[in-house]
Short mmCIF file of C-alpha atoms in Angstrom, two decimals:
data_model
loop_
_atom_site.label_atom_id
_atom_site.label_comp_id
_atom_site.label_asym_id
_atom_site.label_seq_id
_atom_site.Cartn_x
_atom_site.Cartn_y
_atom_site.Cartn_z
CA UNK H 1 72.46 150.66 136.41
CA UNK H 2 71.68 152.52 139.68
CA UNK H 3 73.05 151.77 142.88
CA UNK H 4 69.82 151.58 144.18
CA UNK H 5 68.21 149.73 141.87
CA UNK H 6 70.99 146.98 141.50
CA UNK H 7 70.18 146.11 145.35
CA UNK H 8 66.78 146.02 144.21
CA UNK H 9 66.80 143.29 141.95
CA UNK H 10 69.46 141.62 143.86
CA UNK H 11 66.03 140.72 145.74
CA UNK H 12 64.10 139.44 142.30
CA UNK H 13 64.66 135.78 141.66
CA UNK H 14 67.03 135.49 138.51
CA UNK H 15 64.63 133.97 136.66
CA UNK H 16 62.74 136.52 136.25
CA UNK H 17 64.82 138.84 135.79
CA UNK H 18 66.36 137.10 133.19
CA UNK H 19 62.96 136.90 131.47
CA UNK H 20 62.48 140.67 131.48
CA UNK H 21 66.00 141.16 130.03
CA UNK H 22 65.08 138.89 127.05
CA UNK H 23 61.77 140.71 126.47
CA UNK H 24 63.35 144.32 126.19
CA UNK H 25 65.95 143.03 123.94
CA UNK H 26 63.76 141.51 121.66
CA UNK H 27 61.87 144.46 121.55
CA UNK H 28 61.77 146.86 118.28
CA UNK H 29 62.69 149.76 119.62
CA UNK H 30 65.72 147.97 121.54
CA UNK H 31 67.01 146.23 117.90
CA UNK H 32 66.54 149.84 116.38
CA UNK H 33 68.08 151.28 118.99
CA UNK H 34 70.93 148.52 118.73
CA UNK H 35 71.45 149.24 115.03
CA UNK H 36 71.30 152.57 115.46
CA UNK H 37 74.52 152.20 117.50
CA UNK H 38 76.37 153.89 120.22
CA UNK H 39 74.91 153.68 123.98
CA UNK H 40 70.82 154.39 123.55
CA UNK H 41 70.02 151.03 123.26
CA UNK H 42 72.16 149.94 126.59
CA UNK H 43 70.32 153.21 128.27
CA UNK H 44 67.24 152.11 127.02
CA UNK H 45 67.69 148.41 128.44
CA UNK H 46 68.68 150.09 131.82
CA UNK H 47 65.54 152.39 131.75
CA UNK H 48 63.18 149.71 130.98
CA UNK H 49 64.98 147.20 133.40
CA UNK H 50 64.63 149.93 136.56
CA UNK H 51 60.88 150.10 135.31
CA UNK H 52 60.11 146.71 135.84
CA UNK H 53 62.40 146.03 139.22
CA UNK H 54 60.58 149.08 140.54
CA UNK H 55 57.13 147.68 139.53
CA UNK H 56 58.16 144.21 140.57
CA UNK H 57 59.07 144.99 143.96
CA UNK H 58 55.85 147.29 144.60
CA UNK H 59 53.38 145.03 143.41
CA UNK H 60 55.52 141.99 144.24
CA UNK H 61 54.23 140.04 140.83
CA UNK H 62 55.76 139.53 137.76
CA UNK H 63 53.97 140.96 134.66
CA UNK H 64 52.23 139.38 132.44
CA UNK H 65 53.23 138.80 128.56
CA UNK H 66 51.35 141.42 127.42
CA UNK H 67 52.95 144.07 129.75
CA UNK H 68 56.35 142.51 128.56
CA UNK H 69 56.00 142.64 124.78
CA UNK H 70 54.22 145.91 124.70
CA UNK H 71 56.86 147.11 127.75
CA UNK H 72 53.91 149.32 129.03
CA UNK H 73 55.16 148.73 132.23
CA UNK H 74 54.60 151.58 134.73
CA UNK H 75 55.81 152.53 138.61
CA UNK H 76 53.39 152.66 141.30
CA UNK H 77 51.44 156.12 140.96
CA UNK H 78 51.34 156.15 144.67
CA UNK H 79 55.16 156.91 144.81
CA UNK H 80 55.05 159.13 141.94
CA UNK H 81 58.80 157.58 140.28
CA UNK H 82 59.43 157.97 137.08
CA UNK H 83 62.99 155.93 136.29
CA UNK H 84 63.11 158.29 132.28
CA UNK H 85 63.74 161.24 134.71
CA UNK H 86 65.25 159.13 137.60
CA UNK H 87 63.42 158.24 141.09
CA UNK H 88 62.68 161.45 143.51
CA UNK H 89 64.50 160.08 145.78
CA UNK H 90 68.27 161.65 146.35
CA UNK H 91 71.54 160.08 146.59
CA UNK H 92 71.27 159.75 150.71
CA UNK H 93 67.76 158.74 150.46
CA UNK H 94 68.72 155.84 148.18
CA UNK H 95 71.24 154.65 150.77
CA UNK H 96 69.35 155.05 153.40
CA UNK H 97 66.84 152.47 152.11
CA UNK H 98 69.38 150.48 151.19
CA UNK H 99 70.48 150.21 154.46
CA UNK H 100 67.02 150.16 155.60
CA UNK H 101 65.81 147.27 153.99
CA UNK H 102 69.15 145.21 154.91
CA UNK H 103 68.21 146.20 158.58
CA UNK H 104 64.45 145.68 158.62
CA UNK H 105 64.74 141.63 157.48
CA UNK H 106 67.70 141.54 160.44
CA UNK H 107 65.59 143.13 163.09
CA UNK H 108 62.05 141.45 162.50
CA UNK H 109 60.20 144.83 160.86
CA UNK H 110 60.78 146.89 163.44
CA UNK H 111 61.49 150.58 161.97
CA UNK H 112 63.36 153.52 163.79
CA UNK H 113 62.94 156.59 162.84
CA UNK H 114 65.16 159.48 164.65
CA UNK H 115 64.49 162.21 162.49
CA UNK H 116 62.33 163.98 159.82
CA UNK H 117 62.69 165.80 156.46
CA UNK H 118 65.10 163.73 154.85
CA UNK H 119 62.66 161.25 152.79
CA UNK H 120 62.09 158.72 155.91
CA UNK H 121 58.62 158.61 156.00
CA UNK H 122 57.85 157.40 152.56
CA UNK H 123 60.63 154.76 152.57
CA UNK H 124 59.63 153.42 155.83
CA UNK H 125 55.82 153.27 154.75
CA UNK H 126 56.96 151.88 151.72
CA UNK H 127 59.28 148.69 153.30
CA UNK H 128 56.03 147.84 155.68
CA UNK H 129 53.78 147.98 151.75
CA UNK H 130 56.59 146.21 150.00
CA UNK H 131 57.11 143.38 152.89
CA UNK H 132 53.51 142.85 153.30
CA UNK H 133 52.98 142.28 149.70
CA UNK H 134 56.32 139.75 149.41
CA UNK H 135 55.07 137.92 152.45
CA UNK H 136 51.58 137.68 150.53
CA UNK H 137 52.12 136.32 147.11
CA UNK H 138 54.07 133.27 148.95
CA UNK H 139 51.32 132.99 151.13
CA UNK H 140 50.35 129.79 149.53
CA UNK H 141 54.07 128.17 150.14
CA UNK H 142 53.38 128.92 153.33
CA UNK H 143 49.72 128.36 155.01
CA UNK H 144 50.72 128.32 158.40
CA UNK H 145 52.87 130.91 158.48
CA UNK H 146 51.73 133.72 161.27
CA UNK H 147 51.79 137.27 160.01
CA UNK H 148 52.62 140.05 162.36
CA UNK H 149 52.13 143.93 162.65
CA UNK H 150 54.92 146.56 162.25
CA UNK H 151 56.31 148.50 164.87
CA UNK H 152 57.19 152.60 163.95
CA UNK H 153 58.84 154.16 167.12
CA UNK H 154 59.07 158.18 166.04
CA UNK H 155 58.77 161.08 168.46
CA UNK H 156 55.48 162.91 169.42
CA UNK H 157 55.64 165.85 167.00
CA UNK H 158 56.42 163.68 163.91
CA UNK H 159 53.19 161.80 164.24
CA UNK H 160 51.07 164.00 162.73
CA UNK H 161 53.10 164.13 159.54
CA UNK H 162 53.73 160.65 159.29
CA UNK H 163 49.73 159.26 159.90
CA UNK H 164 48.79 161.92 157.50
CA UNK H 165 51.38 160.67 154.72
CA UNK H 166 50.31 156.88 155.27
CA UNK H 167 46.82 158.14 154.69
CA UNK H 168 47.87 159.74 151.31
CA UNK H 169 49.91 157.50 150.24
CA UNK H 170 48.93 154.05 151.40
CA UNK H 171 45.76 153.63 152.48
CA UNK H 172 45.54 149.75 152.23
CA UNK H 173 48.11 149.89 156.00
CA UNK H 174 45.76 150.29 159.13
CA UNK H 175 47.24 152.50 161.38
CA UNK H 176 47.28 152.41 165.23
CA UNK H 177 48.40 154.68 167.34
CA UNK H 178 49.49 154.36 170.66
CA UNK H 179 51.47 156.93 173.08
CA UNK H 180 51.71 158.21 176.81
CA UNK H 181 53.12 161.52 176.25
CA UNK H 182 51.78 164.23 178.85
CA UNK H 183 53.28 166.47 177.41
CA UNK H 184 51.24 166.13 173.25
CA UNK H 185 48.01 165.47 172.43
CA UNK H 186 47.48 164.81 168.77
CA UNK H 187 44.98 166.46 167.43
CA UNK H 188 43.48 164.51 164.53
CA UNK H 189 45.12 161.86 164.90
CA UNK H 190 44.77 160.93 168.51
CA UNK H 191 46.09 158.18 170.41
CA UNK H 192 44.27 154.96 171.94
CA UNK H 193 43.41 154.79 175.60
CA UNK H 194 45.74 151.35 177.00
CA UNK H 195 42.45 149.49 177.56
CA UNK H 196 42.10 150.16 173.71
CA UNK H 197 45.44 149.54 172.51
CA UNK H 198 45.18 146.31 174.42
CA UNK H 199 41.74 145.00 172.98
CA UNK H 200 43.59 146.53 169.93
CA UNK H 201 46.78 143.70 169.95
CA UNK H 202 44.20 140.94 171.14
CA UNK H 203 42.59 141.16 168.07
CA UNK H 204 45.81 141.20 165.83
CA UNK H 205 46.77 137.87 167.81
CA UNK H 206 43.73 135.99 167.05
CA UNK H 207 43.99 137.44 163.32
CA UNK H 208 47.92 136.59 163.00
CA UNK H 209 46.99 134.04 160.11
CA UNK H 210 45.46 136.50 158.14
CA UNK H 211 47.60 138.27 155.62
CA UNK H 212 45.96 141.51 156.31
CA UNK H 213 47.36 141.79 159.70
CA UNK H 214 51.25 142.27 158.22
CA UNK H 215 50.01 145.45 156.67
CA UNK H 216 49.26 147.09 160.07
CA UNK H 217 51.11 149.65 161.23
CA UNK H 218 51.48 150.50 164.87
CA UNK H 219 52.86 153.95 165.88
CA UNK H 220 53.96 154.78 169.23
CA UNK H 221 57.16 157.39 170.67
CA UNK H 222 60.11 156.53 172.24
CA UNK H 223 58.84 157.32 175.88
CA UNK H 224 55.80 154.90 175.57
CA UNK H 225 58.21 152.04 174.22
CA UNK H 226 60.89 152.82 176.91
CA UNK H 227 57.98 152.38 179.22
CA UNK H 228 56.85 149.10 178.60
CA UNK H 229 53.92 149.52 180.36
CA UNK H 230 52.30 145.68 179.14
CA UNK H 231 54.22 143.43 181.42
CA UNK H 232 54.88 140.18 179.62
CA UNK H 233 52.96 136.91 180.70
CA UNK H 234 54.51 135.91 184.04
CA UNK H 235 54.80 131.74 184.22
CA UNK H 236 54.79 131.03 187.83
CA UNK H 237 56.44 127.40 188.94
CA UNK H 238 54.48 126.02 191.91
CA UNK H 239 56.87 123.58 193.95
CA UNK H 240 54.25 121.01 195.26
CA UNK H 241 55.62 118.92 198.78
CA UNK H 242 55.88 115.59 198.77
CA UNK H 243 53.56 113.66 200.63
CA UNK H 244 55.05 110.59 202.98
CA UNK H 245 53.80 109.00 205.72
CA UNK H 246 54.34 110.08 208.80
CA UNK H 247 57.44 108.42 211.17
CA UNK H 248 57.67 106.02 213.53
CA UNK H 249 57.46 107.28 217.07
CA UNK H 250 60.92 106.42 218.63
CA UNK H 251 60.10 104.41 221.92
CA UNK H 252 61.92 105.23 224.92
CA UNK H 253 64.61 102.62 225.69
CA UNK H 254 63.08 100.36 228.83
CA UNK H 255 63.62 97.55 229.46
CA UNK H 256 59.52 96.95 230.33
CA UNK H 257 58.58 97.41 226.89
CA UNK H 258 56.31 94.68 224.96
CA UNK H 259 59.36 94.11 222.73
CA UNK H 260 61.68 93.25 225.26
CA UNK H 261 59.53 90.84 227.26
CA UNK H 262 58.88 89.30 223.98
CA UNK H 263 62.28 89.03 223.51
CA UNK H 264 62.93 87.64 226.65
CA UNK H 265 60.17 85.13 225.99
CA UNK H 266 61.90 84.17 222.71
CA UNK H 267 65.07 83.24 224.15
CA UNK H 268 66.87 80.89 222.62
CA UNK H 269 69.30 78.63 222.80
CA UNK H 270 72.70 79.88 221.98
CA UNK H 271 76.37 78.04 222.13
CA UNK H 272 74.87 75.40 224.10
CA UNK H 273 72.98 77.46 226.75
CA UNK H 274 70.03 79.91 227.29
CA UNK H 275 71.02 83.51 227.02
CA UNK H 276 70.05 85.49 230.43
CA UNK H 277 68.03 88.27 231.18
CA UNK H 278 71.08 90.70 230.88
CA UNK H 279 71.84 89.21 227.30
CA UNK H 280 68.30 89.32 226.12
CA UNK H 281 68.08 93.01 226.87
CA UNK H 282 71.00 94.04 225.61
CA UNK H 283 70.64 92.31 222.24
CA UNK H 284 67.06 93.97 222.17
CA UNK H 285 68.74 97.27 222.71
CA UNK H 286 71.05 96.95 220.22
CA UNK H 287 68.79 96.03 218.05
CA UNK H 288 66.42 99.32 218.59
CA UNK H 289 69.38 101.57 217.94
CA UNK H 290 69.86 100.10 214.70
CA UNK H 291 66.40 100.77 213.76
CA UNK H 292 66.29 104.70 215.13
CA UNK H 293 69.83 104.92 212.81
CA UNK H 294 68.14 103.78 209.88
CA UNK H 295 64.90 106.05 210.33
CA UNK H 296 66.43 108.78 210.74
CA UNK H 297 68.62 108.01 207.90
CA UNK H 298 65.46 107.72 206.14
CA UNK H 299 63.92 110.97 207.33
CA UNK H 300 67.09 113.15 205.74
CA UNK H 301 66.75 111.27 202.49
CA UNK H 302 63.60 111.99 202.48
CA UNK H 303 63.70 116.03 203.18
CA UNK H 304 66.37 115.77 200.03
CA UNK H 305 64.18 114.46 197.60
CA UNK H 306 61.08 116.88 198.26
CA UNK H 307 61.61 118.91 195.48
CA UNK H 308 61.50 116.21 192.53
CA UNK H 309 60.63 116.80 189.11
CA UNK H 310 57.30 114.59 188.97
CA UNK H 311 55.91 117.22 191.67
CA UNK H 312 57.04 120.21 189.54
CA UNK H 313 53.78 122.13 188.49
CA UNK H 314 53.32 125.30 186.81
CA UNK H 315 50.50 127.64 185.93
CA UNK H 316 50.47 130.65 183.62
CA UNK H 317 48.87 133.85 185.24
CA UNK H 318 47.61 136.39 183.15
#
């Protein structure tokens, strides 16, 4: 079997593939074929087997019994393949999509496209069809699942060529187009003004759980993308100050304060006899200094422990 195809139904459950196997060889034409002898009937297996991969990944279903015993099963008309007289597309073509398909389930659909004329264009159109239409028959595995456009990044002069192409050949994919290239101006296919584009991608987000939205394709250049002229959404953390009550006042150490004449009032008897005036104020001084120390102890904790996590706000700014 082809190269190509063999990655293709590396992609088809076996299952199913199996299934299709079993209905060509129990075919007539495959048992005449068979008796016949020699390799026909292993060609014909292979023929009918890149008919159906080819029709199973482009419609993404598998056919019905009908289809299977009658092996009228035919490629999608829009890509104009016909497997009797081998695909249109070339050796390097067949790689490339290869390759392309590998990369586009690696880098979340986005396709890049550097140059033109070598059978791009249809195989990149096709992988955005042929993803949107895997992603919607297991839709209902699925219900919550968020469906997303495709991003094409091309340069100016190729846009032309490739809107008119997705047109043609698949017109189920909405196309937008988006660019900020001085230099080109598209003529039919002109792109939307960034107040547009914007209202444009609003409207994808609140439709991102319909299926629909997976088979739009947005097409910008490299200059526009290398831009980045929509700034992400900036989250802004607001650091809120802790509110504490204000401090004690320190008093000024004299002796005339009320404390100290209370103090002196208090005195007590110690070891047998009163304390005197000089003892009294000394032990009320002492006793002030401890309490400054331990404020201002207080205050530095304090200034530490402003920034706390139960004061941690944040907003998000558009």
């Amino acid at each position: 079997m082809d190269p190509f195809l063999e990655a293709l139904a590396n992609r088809i459950p076996p299952a199913v593939l199996s299934d299709a196997r079993q209905a060509v060889i129990q075919s007539d034409i495959f048992q005449s074929l068979l008796r016949a002898g020699g390799d026909k009937a292993k060609v014909f297996l292979d023929h009918k087997l890149g008919e159906f991969i080819i029709d199973y990944m482009l419609n993404n279903h598998h056919p019905n019994e009908r289809s299977l015993s009658t092996l009228d099963i035919t490629m999608d008309p829009r890509l104009e393949m016909a497997v009797s007289q081998l695909p249109f597309l070339h050796a390097h073509q067949k790689a490339d999509c290869i390759r392309a398909m590998d990369t586009i389930e690696k880098m979340g659909h986005v396709i890049h496209a550097s140059a033109y004329g070598l059978g791009k264009t249809v195989i990149n159109l096709a992988l955005v069809d042929v993803t949107a239409r895997m992603m919607q028959a297991t839709a209902y595995q699925f219900p919550d699942r968020e469906y997303y456009p495709s991003l094409y990044i091309t340069s100016p002069m190729a846009i032309q060529q490739t809107c008119k192409e997705a047109r043609r050949l698949f017109p189920d994919i909405d196309l937008i187009v988006y660019y900020n290239t001085q230099e080109f101006t598209a003529t039919e296919f002109h792109g939307l003004e960034a107040c547009e584009f914007k209202l444009e991608m609003d409207r994808l987000f609140q439709k991102r759980h319909s299926s629909q939205t997976s088979r739009t394709l947005i097409i910008t250049t490299f200059d526009t993308f290398r831009e980045r002229e929509f700034d992400p959404v900036e989250t802004r953390f607001i650091i809120k100050e802790r509110k504490k009550s204000p401090l004690r006042k320190r008093k000024r150490d004299d002796t005339n304060t009320p404390d100290t004449e209370e103090w002196l009032e208090d005195a007590t008897e110690c070891d047998g006899h009163y304390e005197t005036r000089e003892e009294a104020i000394s032990r009320v001084s002492q006793r002030k200094k401890r309490r400054d120390k331990s404020i201002r102890h207080a205050s530095r904790y304090n200034d530490l422990e402003d920034i706390d996590m139960d004061h941690l706000h944040y907003e998000q700014v558009p």
